[in-house]
Amino acid sequence: MYDIAVIGGGPAGLSAAVNVKIRNKDVIVFTGKNPTSPLLKAPSVDNYLGCPSITGEELLKKYKDHALKLRIPEYPDKVINIFKTSDYFVINANNNFIDALSVIIATGIPRNRYIPGEKKYLGKGVSYCATCDGPLYKNKTVAVISEDNEGEEEANFLSELAEMVYYIPLYKSIYSLNNNVKIISDKPVKITGDDIQVQTLQLKNQSIDIDGIFLIKKVTPITELIPGLEMDGGTIKVDRMMSTNIPGVFAAGDCTGAPYQVAKAVGEGLVAGLSAARYVDTVKKEVV
Amino acid sequence: MYDIAVIGGGPAGLSAAVNVKIRNKDVIVFTGKNPTSPLLKAPSVDNYLGCPSITGEELLKKYKDHALKLRIPEYPDKVINIFKTSDYFVINANNNFIDALSVIIATGIPRNRYIPGEKKYLGKGVSYCATCDGPLYKNKTVAVISEDNEGEEEANFLSELAEMVYYIPLYKSIYSLNNNVKIISDKPVKITGDDIQVQTLQLKNQSIDIDGIFLIKKVTPITELIPGLEMDGGTIKVDRMMSTNIPGVFAAGDCTGAPYQVAKAVGEGLVAGLSAARYVDTVKKEVV
């Protein structure tokens, strides 16, 4: 059981992790396999006070080195969703289940774009996790729509179970796929079915009949990550202490809204971290 | 006329200044003569992401170098108060008057301790600024109560006007005072008078009759800095964009409340800076 689970390994998540670690809390950071921080693409960051004229990549390296120095454990599996028990949270990271007393969400700019039909059929044939739901599709036909190369691994895993796997990559690359995975280079347009189950994936230039669709996103949409989390427009609603509406869940950085800037993310990470540490202290006191 | 005046040269103020400067705004930072940032006294700061294990002094040096690199002008005179005209703000820095379209308050941990009677007689013989109000006390008797050596200059200035100047230092030092300034090493207890004017300064071990009292504080109490500023307990009330209740006035850092940490101050400075820059853009558009 960890004290605090931080979802996201960008500036906000690392700042939160560093601060709770300094407060002697057991912390784990879920980074995902592929870094998604837009900081990586910044050719020059000039406004993080004390570190002028630095590339985004160098700055993120400094951040990671800081966390590394404090021996903060990172976990590369992507968080699919988070459940609350009466006392703690269970984080499902690609079907590995990790417990924590408190959660800090720092997943970056909210990407809540959905394919029409996606939300309707989530849990009715649409899934974000092959490891979790793959076994349901033994000898069936599935499609994997993926935002990055993580989907290739998922498609290969599914190809060992399912009869037919279509792979629709939303990125350009040389794909490492098993022979029995069929790549379709096309744009998903709509997910359709009956009231019970998904049936068809409509692409721009064709339609395919499927039993299941796996959507491998860089970041799980916040609204699917944890049930009941209150949003404000497209971002997580927080107060000045970075508390969300769910006791024990805090948020920091781009996922709480603009400005999308590292100093804001780092500052909010600190505040969320200290709030989570305080929450953990209170919870532990109650148990004793 | 400056676009933006930043009151305070600590982490929050410098972060705000750096960010508005990058947005091409004319900015001036009022630092005060003596740095008051508690950061200076921190033997080791471990939680400003990207800069692990650094002394507070070194970190503040990095911050100042960043501002210096961007050629941000600093103004050493202490801000006594701020007036709002219909279109802009007038900053009274020791009787030098500087105009700005927007103000960012970043004065640090709120020090709103008052001597009993201080608030009652403010403007009725109690003043925070010798340069401003000294001339009223020609041939009269005044006391100067000072938190730091800035008061010595003020007392010497007053000694050229007043008949009698008592100097009550609240700090230990070798004092540089004119011969006709009388040092009293005692603790102020109460300020008394009639309904119109201050009359007596009660110290722990004696009482002195005076016509005026000058309180030279490291930082002007926030509640006296700008009329009508809404507080929340002892700190400035702000929203998530660091706006105060007065349009055009923003706040950042310790003066907005705990946690009193540099990353929080730097993050809030950024947000306040971007909010002020946006405000200035709007005001200028309205004028055109």
Coordinates of C-alpha atoms in Angstrom, one line a residue:
Chain A
M1 CA 0.0 0.0 0.0
Y2 CA 1.5 3.3 -1.1
D3 CA 0.6 6.5 0.7
I4 CA 0.3 8.5 -2.5
A5 CA 0.0 7.5 -6.2
V6 CA 0.8 10.2 -8.7
I7 CA -0.7 9.8 -12.1
G8 CA 1.5 11.5 -14.6
G9 CA 5.3 12.0 -14.8
G10 CA 5.4 15.5 -16.2
P11 CA 6.3 18.7 -14.3
A12 CA 3.2 18.7 -12.1
G13 CA 3.5 15.0 -11.2
L14 CA 7.2 15.1 -10.5
S15 CA 6.8 18.2 -8.4
A16 CA 4.1 16.6 -6.4
A17 CA 6.2 13.4 -6.0
V18 CA 9.3 15.3 -4.9
N19 CA 7.3 17.2 -2.3
V20 CA 5.6 14.2 -0.8
K21 CA 8.8 12.2 -0.8
I22 CA 10.5 15.0 1.2
R23 CA 7.6 14.7 3.7
N24 CA 8.5 11.0 4.1
K25 CA 5.5 9.6 2.3
D26 CA 5.7 6.4 0.2
V27 CA 5.0 7.6 -3.3
I28 CA 4.8 6.0 -6.7
V29 CA 4.6 7.8 -10.0
F30 CA 2.7 6.3 -13.0
T31 CA 4.5 7.7 -16.0
G32 CA 3.1 5.7 -18.9
K33 CA 5.4 4.1 -21.4
N34 CA 5.7 7.0 -23.8
P35 CA 6.2 10.5 -22.3
T36 CA 3.3 12.8 -23.3
S37 CA 4.5 16.1 -21.9
P38 CA 4.3 18.8 -24.5
L39 CA 7.4 20.2 -22.7
L40 CA 9.5 17.7 -24.6
K41 CA 8.7 19.5 -27.9
A42 CA 9.5 23.0 -26.6
P43 CA 12.6 24.4 -28.4
S44 CA 13.2 27.0 -25.6
V45 CA 11.7 27.6 -22.2
D46 CA 12.5 31.1 -20.9
N47 CA 10.0 31.5 -18.1
Y48 CA 10.7 28.9 -15.5
L49 CA 12.3 31.1 -12.9
G50 CA 15.9 30.3 -12.2
C51 CA 16.5 28.3 -15.4
P52 CA 16.5 30.7 -18.3
S53 CA 17.0 29.7 -22.0
I54 CA 16.7 26.0 -21.7
T55 CA 15.2 23.4 -24.1
G56 CA 12.1 21.7 -22.9
E57 CA 13.9 18.4 -23.1
E58 CA 16.7 19.6 -20.9
L59 CA 14.3 21.0 -18.4
L60 CA 12.3 17.8 -18.2
K61 CA 15.7 16.0 -17.7
K62 CA 16.4 18.2 -14.8
Y63 CA 13.0 17.4 -13.3
K64 CA 13.5 13.7 -13.8
D65 CA 17.0 13.8 -12.3
H66 CA 15.6 15.6 -9.2
A67 CA 13.0 12.8 -8.7
L68 CA 15.7 10.2 -9.4
K69 CA 17.9 11.7 -6.8
L70 CA 15.2 11.2 -4.3
R71 CA 14.7 7.6 -5.4
I72 CA 11.1 8.0 -6.3
P73 CA 9.8 4.8 -8.0
E74 CA 8.3 5.2 -11.4
Y75 CA 5.8 2.7 -12.9
P76 CA 5.6 2.6 -16.7
D77 CA 2.2 1.0 -17.1
K78 CA -0.6 3.3 -18.2
V79 CA -3.4 3.9 -15.7
I80 CA -6.6 2.7 -17.1
N81 CA -8.9 3.6 -14.2
I82 CA -9.0 4.1 -10.4
F83 CA -11.5 2.7 -8.0
K84 CA -12.3 3.9 -4.5
T85 CA -12.8 1.4 -1.7
S86 CA -14.1 2.6 1.6
D87 CA -10.5 3.3 2.9
Y88 CA -8.2 3.6 -0.1
F89 CA -7.8 3.7 -3.9
V90 CA -7.0 0.9 -6.3
I91 CA -5.1 1.9 -9.4
N92 CA -5.6 -0.3 -12.4
A93 CA -2.4 0.1 -14.4
N94 CA -2.9 -2.2 -17.4
N95 CA -4.4 -4.9 -15.1
N96 CA -1.8 -4.5 -12.4
F97 CA -3.6 -3.3 -9.3
I98 CA -1.8 -1.0 -6.9
D99 CA -3.3 0.4 -3.7
A100 CA -2.8 3.9 -2.4
L101 CA -4.3 6.1 0.3
S102 CA -4.4 9.2 -1.8
V103 CA -4.2 10.0 -5.5
I104 CA -2.8 13.0 -7.3
I105 CA -3.9 13.4 -10.9
A106 CA -1.4 15.1 -13.1
T107 CA -2.1 13.7 -16.6
G108 CA -1.5 16.9 -18.6
I109 CA -3.7 18.8 -21.0
P110 CA -7.1 17.1 -21.0
R111 CA -7.6 15.0 -24.2
N112 CA -11.2 14.2 -24.0
R113 CA -11.8 13.8 -27.7
Y114 CA -14.0 10.8 -28.4
I115 CA -15.0 8.9 -31.5
P116 CA -18.8 9.2 -32.0
G117 CA -20.2 6.1 -30.3
E118 CA -17.1 5.5 -28.1
K119 CA -18.7 6.6 -24.9
K120 CA -22.0 4.8 -25.6
Y121 CA -20.2 1.5 -26.1
L122 CA -17.6 1.8 -23.4
G123 CA -18.0 -1.5 -21.5
K124 CA -20.2 -2.8 -24.3
G125 CA -17.4 -3.9 -26.6
V126 CA -15.3 -0.7 -26.4
S127 CA -12.3 -1.0 -24.0
Y128 CA -9.1 1.0 -23.2
C129 CA -7.1 -2.0 -22.0
A130 CA -6.3 -5.2 -23.9
T131 CA -4.7 -6.9 -20.9
C132 CA -7.9 -6.2 -18.9
D133 CA -10.6 -7.2 -21.5
G134 CA -8.7 -9.2 -24.2
P135 CA -9.7 -12.6 -22.8
L136 CA -13.3 -11.8 -23.5
Y137 CA -12.6 -11.9 -27.3
K138 CA -11.2 -15.4 -27.7
N139 CA -11.9 -16.5 -31.3
K140 CA -13.6 -13.2 -32.1
T141 CA -12.9 -10.2 -34.3
V142 CA -11.5 -7.0 -32.7
A143 CA -10.1 -3.7 -33.9
V144 CA -7.3 -1.8 -32.1
I145 CA -7.2 2.0 -32.7
S146 CA -4.0 3.3 -31.2
E147 CA -2.5 6.8 -30.7
D148 CA 1.0 5.4 -30.3
N149 CA 3.2 2.3 -30.6
E150 CA 1.9 1.0 -27.3
G151 CA -1.0 -0.3 -29.3
E152 CA 1.3 -2.7 -31.2
E153 CA 2.0 -4.7 -28.1
E154 CA -1.7 -4.8 -27.3
A155 CA -2.6 -5.9 -30.8
N156 CA 0.0 -8.6 -30.8
F157 CA -1.3 -9.9 -27.4
L158 CA -4.8 -9.9 -28.8
S159 CA -3.7 -11.7 -32.0
E160 CA -2.9 -14.7 -29.8
L161 CA -6.5 -14.9 -28.6
A162 CA -8.8 -13.4 -31.2
E163 CA -9.5 -14.8 -34.6
M164 CA -9.0 -11.5 -36.3
V165 CA -7.2 -8.3 -35.3
Y166 CA -7.4 -5.1 -37.3
Y167 CA -4.9 -2.4 -36.4
I168 CA -5.7 1.2 -37.1
P169 CA -2.7 3.3 -36.2
L170 CA -3.3 7.1 -35.6
Y171 CA 0.4 7.7 -35.9
K172 CA 3.1 7.1 -38.5
S173 CA 5.9 4.6 -37.8
I174 CA 7.3 1.2 -38.8
Y175 CA 4.9 -1.1 -37.1
S176 CA 6.1 -4.2 -35.1
L177 CA 3.1 -6.4 -35.6
N178 CA 2.4 -10.2 -35.7
N179 CA 1.7 -11.5 -39.2
N180 CA -1.9 -12.2 -38.4
V181 CA -2.6 -8.5 -37.5
K182 CA -4.1 -6.6 -40.4
I183 CA -3.1 -2.9 -40.6
I184 CA -5.8 -0.6 -41.9
S185 CA -4.6 3.0 -42.7
D186 CA -7.8 4.8 -42.3
K187 CA -9.6 7.3 -40.1
P188 CA -12.1 6.1 -37.5
V189 CA -15.4 7.9 -38.0
K190 CA -18.1 6.2 -35.9
I191 CA -18.7 3.2 -33.6
T192 CA -22.1 1.6 -34.1
G193 CA -24.0 -1.4 -32.7
D194 CA -27.3 -2.4 -31.1
D195 CA -28.4 -1.6 -27.5
I196 CA -26.2 -4.4 -26.1
Q197 CA -23.0 -4.6 -28.0
V198 CA -20.8 -2.8 -30.5
Q199 CA -21.1 -4.3 -34.0
T200 CA -19.3 -2.1 -36.6
L201 CA -16.4 0.3 -36.8
Q202 CA -17.0 2.8 -39.5
L203 CA -13.8 4.2 -41.1
K204 CA -13.6 7.0 -43.6
N205 CA -13.2 4.6 -46.6
Q206 CA -14.7 1.3 -45.3
S207 CA -16.7 -0.3 -42.6
I208 CA -15.6 -3.4 -40.6
D209 CA -17.7 -5.7 -38.5
I210 CA -16.1 -6.4 -35.2
D211 CA -17.0 -7.8 -31.8
G212 CA -14.8 -5.5 -29.8
I213 CA -12.8 -2.2 -30.2
F214 CA -9.7 -1.4 -28.2
L215 CA -8.8 2.3 -28.0
I216 CA -5.2 2.7 -26.9
K217 CA -4.9 6.3 -26.0
K218 CA -1.7 8.1 -24.8
V219 CA -3.7 9.2 -21.7
T220 CA -7.0 7.8 -20.5
P221 CA -9.6 10.5 -20.7
I222 CA -9.9 12.1 -17.3
T223 CA -13.6 11.6 -17.2
E224 CA -13.1 7.8 -17.5
L225 CA -10.2 7.7 -15.1
I226 CA -12.1 8.0 -11.9
P227 CA -15.8 7.8 -11.5
G228 CA -17.6 10.9 -10.0
L229 CA -14.7 13.4 -10.5
E230 CA -16.2 16.8 -10.9
M231 CA -15.1 18.7 -14.0
D232 CA -15.3 22.4 -14.9
G233 CA -15.7 22.5 -18.6
G234 CA -13.0 20.2 -19.9
T235 CA -10.7 20.4 -16.9
I236 CA -10.7 19.0 -13.3
K237 CA -12.4 21.3 -10.8
V238 CA -10.0 22.1 -7.9
D239 CA -9.9 24.6 -5.1
R240 CA -6.8 26.6 -4.1
M241 CA -5.4 23.6 -2.2
M242 CA -5.8 21.5 -5.4
S243 CA -8.5 19.3 -3.8
T244 CA -11.0 17.8 -6.1
N245 CA -14.6 17.0 -5.1
I246 CA -13.4 13.4 -4.1
P247 CA -11.7 13.4 -0.6
G248 CA -8.2 12.1 -1.1
V249 CA -8.0 12.9 -4.8
F250 CA -6.0 16.0 -5.7
A251 CA -5.0 17.4 -9.1
A252 CA -2.3 19.6 -10.5
G253 CA -0.9 21.0 -13.8
D254 CA -2.5 21.2 -17.2
C255 CA -5.4 18.9 -16.3
T256 CA -6.7 21.6 -14.0
G257 CA -6.8 24.2 -16.8
A258 CA -4.8 27.1 -18.3
P259 CA -2.2 28.6 -18.3
Y260 CA -0.4 25.5 -19.7
Q261 CA 3.0 26.5 -18.3
V262 CA 5.6 24.6 -16.4
A263 CA 5.9 27.0 -13.5
K264 CA 2.2 26.8 -12.9
A265 CA 2.3 23.0 -13.1
V266 CA 5.3 22.8 -10.7
G267 CA 3.7 25.1 -8.2
E268 CA 0.4 23.3 -8.3
G269 CA 2.2 20.0 -8.0
L270 CA 3.8 21.2 -4.8
V271 CA 0.4 22.4 -3.4
A272 CA -1.3 19.1 -4.4
G273 CA 1.6 17.1 -2.8
L274 CA 1.4 18.9 0.5
S275 CA -2.4 18.6 0.5
A276 CA -2.1 14.8 -0.2
A277 CA 0.5 14.4 2.5
R278 CA -1.7 16.2 5.0
Y279 CA -4.7 14.0 3.9
V280 CA -2.6 10.8 4.4
D281 CA -1.6 12.0 7.9
T282 CA -5.2 12.5 8.8
V283 CA -6.3 9.2 7.5
K284 CA -3.5 7.3 9.3
K285 CA -4.4 9.1 12.5
E286 CA -8.0 8.0 12.2
V287 CA -6.9 4.4 11.8
V288 CA -4.8 4.3 14.9
Chain B
M1 CA 3.5 54.9 -17.4
Y2 CA 4.4 51.3 -16.9
D3 CA 2.2 48.5 -18.0
I4 CA 2.7 46.5 -14.8
A5 CA 4.1 47.3 -11.4
V6 CA 5.2 44.3 -9.3
I7 CA 5.4 45.0 -5.6
G8 CA 8.0 42.6 -4.2
G9 CA 11.3 41.2 -5.5
G10 CA 11.0 37.6 -4.1
P11 CA 10.2 34.4 -6.0
A12 CA 6.6 35.4 -6.8
G13 CA 7.4 38.9 -7.8
L14 CA 10.3 37.9 -10.0
S15 CA 8.4 35.1 -11.7
A16 CA 5.6 37.5 -12.4
A17 CA 8.0 40.1 -13.8
V18 CA 9.9 37.5 -16.0
N19 CA 6.6 36.3 -17.5
V20 CA 5.1 39.8 -18.3
K21 CA 8.5 40.9 -19.7
I22 CA 8.4 37.9 -22.1
R23 CA 5.0 39.1 -23.1
N24 CA 6.5 42.4 -24.1
K25 CA 5.0 44.4 -21.2
D26 CA 6.8 47.3 -19.6
V27 CA 7.3 46.2 -16.1
I28 CA 9.0 47.6 -12.9
V29 CA 9.7 45.6 -9.8
F30 CA 9.6 47.4 -6.4
T31 CA 12.1 45.4 -4.3
G32 CA 12.5 47.6 -1.2
K33 CA 16.0 48.4 0.1
N34 CA 16.4 45.4 2.3
P35 CA 15.5 42.0 0.9
T36 CA 12.8 40.4 3.1
S37 CA 12.4 37.0 1.5
P38 CA 12.6 34.3 4.1
L39 CA 14.2 32.2 1.3
L40 CA 17.5 34.1 2.0
K41 CA 17.7 32.3 5.4
A42 CA 17.0 28.8 4.1
P43 CA 20.1 26.6 4.5
S44 CA 18.9 24.1 1.9
V45 CA 16.0 24.1 -0.5
D46 CA 15.2 20.6 -1.9
N47 CA 11.8 21.0 -3.4
Y48 CA 12.1 23.5 -6.2
L49 CA 11.8 21.0 -9.1
G50 CA 14.9 20.9 -11.2
C51 CA 17.2 22.6 -8.7
P52 CA 17.8 20.1 -5.9
S53 CA 19.9 20.7 -2.8
I54 CA 20.6 24.4 -3.2
T55 CA 20.8 27.1 -0.5
G56 CA 18.0 29.7 -0.4
E57 CA 20.6 32.4 -1.1
E58 CA 21.9 30.6 -4.3
L59 CA 18.3 30.0 -5.5
L60 CA 17.3 33.6 -5.0
K61 CA 20.5 34.6 -6.9
K62 CA 19.4 32.4 -9.8
Y63 CA 16.0 34.0 -9.8
K64 CA 17.5 37.5 -9.7
D65 CA 20.0 36.6 -12.5
H66 CA 17.0 35.5 -14.6
A67 CA 15.3 38.8 -14.2
L68 CA 18.6 40.7 -14.8
K69 CA 19.1 38.8 -18.0
L70 CA 15.8 40.1 -19.2
R71 CA 16.7 43.6 -18.1
I72 CA 13.8 44.0 -15.8
P73 CA 14.2 47.3 -13.9
E74 CA 14.2 47.2 -10.1
Y75 CA 13.2 50.1 -7.9
P76 CA 14.6 50.0 -4.4
D77 CA 12.2 52.5 -2.7
K78 CA 9.6 50.9 -0.5
V79 CA 6.0 51.1 -1.6
I80 CA 4.0 53.0 1.0
N81 CA 0.6 52.8 -0.7
I82 CA -1.2 52.6 -4.0
F83 CA -4.0 54.7 -5.3
K84 CA -6.4 53.9 -8.1
T85 CA -7.4 56.6 -10.6
S86 CA -10.2 56.0 -13.0
D87 CA -7.7 54.5 -15.6
Y88 CA -4.5 53.4 -13.8
F89 CA -2.7 53.0 -10.5
V90 CA -0.3 55.4 -8.8
I91 CA 2.4 53.8 -6.7
N92 CA 3.8 55.9 -3.9
A93 CA 7.3 54.6 -3.3
N94 CA 8.6 56.8 -0.5
N95 CA 7.0 59.9 -2.1
N96 CA 8.1 59.0 -5.6
F97 CA 5.0 58.5 -7.7
I98 CA 5.0 55.9 -10.5
D99 CA 2.1 55.1 -12.7
A100 CA 1.1 51.7 -13.9
L101 CA -1.9 50.2 -15.6
S102 CA -1.9 47.0 -13.5
V103 CA -0.4 46.0 -10.1
I104 CA 0.8 42.6 -8.9
I105 CA 1.2 42.3 -5.2
A106 CA 3.9 39.9 -4.1
T107 CA 5.0 41.2 -0.8
G108 CA 5.5 37.9 1.0
I109 CA 4.2 36.5 4.2
P110 CA 1.6 39.0 5.5
R111 CA 2.9 40.9 8.5
N112 CA -0.1 42.6 9.8
R113 CA 1.0 42.9 13.4
Y114 CA 0.1 46.3 14.7
I115 CA 1.0 48.2 17.9
P116 CA -2.3 48.9 19.8
G117 CA -3.5 52.3 18.7
E118 CA -1.5 52.2 15.4
K119 CA -4.5 51.7 13.2
K120 CA -6.6 54.2 15.1
Y121 CA -4.0 57.0 14.7
L122 CA -2.9 56.2 11.2
G123 CA -3.2 59.5 9.4
K124 CA -3.7 61.2 12.8
G125 CA 0.0 61.4 13.7
V126 CA 1.0 57.9 12.8
S127 CA 2.7 57.5 9.4
Y128 CA 4.7 54.8 7.5
C129 CA 6.7 57.3 5.5
A130 CA 9.0 60.1 6.8
T131 CA 9.6 61.5 3.3
C132 CA 5.8 61.8 2.8
D133 CA 4.7 63.2 6.1
G134 CA 7.9 64.5 7.7
P135 CA 7.4 68.2 6.7
L136 CA 4.3 68.3 8.9
Y137 CA 6.4 68.0 12.0
K138 CA 8.7 71.0 11.6
N139 CA 9.9 72.0 15.1
K140 CA 7.8 69.2 16.7
T141 CA 8.6 66.0 18.6
V142 CA 8.5 62.7 16.8
A143 CA 9.4 59.1 17.4
V144 CA 10.6 56.6 14.7
I145 CA 10.0 53.0 15.4
S146 CA 11.9 50.9 12.8
E147 CA 12.1 47.2 11.9
D148 CA 15.4 47.7 10.1
N149 CA 18.2 50.1 9.3
E150 CA 16.1 51.9 6.7
G151 CA 14.6 53.8 9.7
E152 CA 18.0 55.4 10.4
E153 CA 17.9 57.4 7.2
E154 CA 14.4 58.4 7.9
A155 CA 15.2 59.5 11.4
N156 CA 18.2 61.5 10.2
F157 CA 16.0 63.2 7.6
L158 CA 13.4 64.0 10.3
S159 CA 16.1 65.3 12.6
E160 CA 16.7 68.2 10.2
L161 CA 13.1 69.3 10.5
A162 CA 11.8 68.3 13.9
E163 CA 12.9 69.7 17.2
M164 CA 13.2 66.3 18.8
V165 CA 13.6 62.8 17.3
Y166 CA 13.4 59.6 19.3
Y167 CA 14.6 56.4 17.6
I168 CA 13.2 53.1 18.8
P169 CA 15.0 50.3 16.8
L170 CA 13.3 46.9 16.7
Y171 CA 16.6 45.3 15.5
K172 CA 20.2 45.1 16.8
S173 CA 22.9 46.9 14.9
I174 CA 25.4 49.7 15.1
Y175 CA 23.2 52.7 14.4
S176 CA 24.2 55.5 11.9
L177 CA 22.3 58.4 13.4
N178 CA 22.7 62.1 13.6
N179 CA 23.8 63.4 17.1
N180 CA 20.4 65.0 17.7
V181 CA 18.5 61.7 17.4
K182 CA 17.9 60.0 20.7
I183 CA 18.0 56.2 20.7
I184 CA 15.6 54.5 23.1
S185 CA 16.1 50.8 23.5
D186 CA 12.6 49.8 24.6
K187 CA 9.6 47.9 23.4
P188 CA 6.6 49.9 22.1
V189 CA 3.4 48.9 24.0
K190 CA 0.7 51.3 23.0
I191 CA -0.1 54.5 21.0
T192 CA -2.5 56.9 22.7
G193 CA -4.0 60.3 22.1
D194 CA -7.3 62.2 21.9
D195 CA -9.8 61.9 19.1
I196 CA -7.9 64.1 16.8
Q197 CA -4.2 63.4 17.2
V198 CA -1.7 61.0 18.7
Q199 CA -0.1 62.3 21.9
T200 CA 1.9 59.6 23.7
L201 CA 4.0 56.6 22.8
Q202 CA 3.9 54.1 25.7
L203 CA 7.0 51.9 25.9
K204 CA 7.5 49.1 28.3
N205 CA 9.6 51.1 30.7
Q206 CA 8.6 54.7 29.9
S207 CA 6.2 57.0 28.2
I208 CA 7.1 59.7 25.8
D209 CA 5.0 62.7 24.6
I210 CA 5.2 63.1 20.9
D211 CA 3.4 64.9 18.0
G212 CA 4.0 62.1 15.5
I213 CA 5.1 58.5 15.2
F214 CA 6.8 57.0 12.1
L215 CA 6.6 53.3 11.8
I216 CA 9.3 52.1 9.4
K217 CA 8.3 48.5 8.6
K218 CA 10.1 46.1 6.3
V219 CA 6.9 45.7 4.4
T220 CA 3.8 48.0 4.5
P221 CA 0.9 45.9 5.9
I222 CA -1.1 44.7 3.0
T223 CA -4.3 46.1 4.4
E224 CA -2.8 49.6 4.3
L225 CA -1.2 49.2 0.9
I226 CA -4.2 49.6 -1.3
P227 CA -7.7 50.7 -0.1
G228 CA -10.5 48.2 -0.5
L229 CA -8.4 45.1 -1.1
E230 CA -10.5 42.1 0.0
M231 CA -8.7 39.8 2.5
D232 CA -9.4 36.3 3.6
G233 CA -8.3 36.0 7.1
G234 CA -4.8 37.5 7.1
T235 CA -4.1 36.9 3.4
I236 CA -5.2 38.4 0.1
K237 CA -8.3 36.8 -1.4
V238 CA -7.6 35.6 -4.9
D239 CA -9.2 33.3 -7.5
R240 CA -7.4 30.7 -9.5
M241 CA -6.3 33.4 -12.0
M242 CA -4.7 35.3 -9.1
S243 CA -7.2 38.1 -9.5
T244 CA -8.1 40.1 -6.4
N245 CA -11.4 41.9 -5.9
I246 CA -10.0 45.1 -7.5
P247 CA -9.9 44.9 -11.3
G248 CA -6.3 45.3 -12.5
V249 CA -4.8 44.2 -9.1
F250 CA -3.4 40.6 -8.9
A251 CA -1.5 38.9 -6.1
A252 CA 0.9 36.0 -5.9
G253 CA 3.1 34.1 -3.4
D254 CA 3.1 34.0 0.4
C255 CA 0.7 37.1 0.6
T256 CA -2.1 34.9 -0.8
G257 CA -1.6 32.3 1.9
A258 CA 0.1 28.9 2.7
P259 CA 1.9 26.8 1.7
Y260 CA 4.8 29.2 2.0
Q261 CA 7.0 27.5 -0.6
V262 CA 9.0 28.9 -3.5
A263 CA 7.5 26.6 -6.2
K264 CA 4.0 27.8 -5.2
A265 CA 5.2 31.4 -5.3
V266 CA 6.9 31.0 -8.7
G267 CA 3.8 29.2 -10.1
E268 CA 1.4 31.9 -8.8
G269 CA 3.8 34.6 -10.0
L270 CA 3.5 33.2 -13.5
V271 CA -0.3 33.0 -13.4
A272 CA -0.6 36.5 -11.9
G273 CA 1.8 37.8 -14.6
L274 CA -0.2 36.3 -17.5
S275 CA -3.4 37.6 -16.0
A276 CA -2.0 41.1 -15.6
A277 CA -0.7 41.0 -19.2
R278 CA -4.1 40.0 -20.4
Y279 CA -5.7 42.8 -18.4
V280 CA -3.3 45.4 -19.8
D281 CA -4.1 44.2 -23.4
T282 CA -7.8 44.6 -22.7
V283 CA -7.4 48.1 -21.2
K284 CA -5.2 49.3 -24.1
K285 CA -7.7 47.9 -26.6
E286 CA -10.5 49.9 -24.9
V287 CA -8.5 53.1 -25.1
V288 CA -7.9 52.8 -28.8

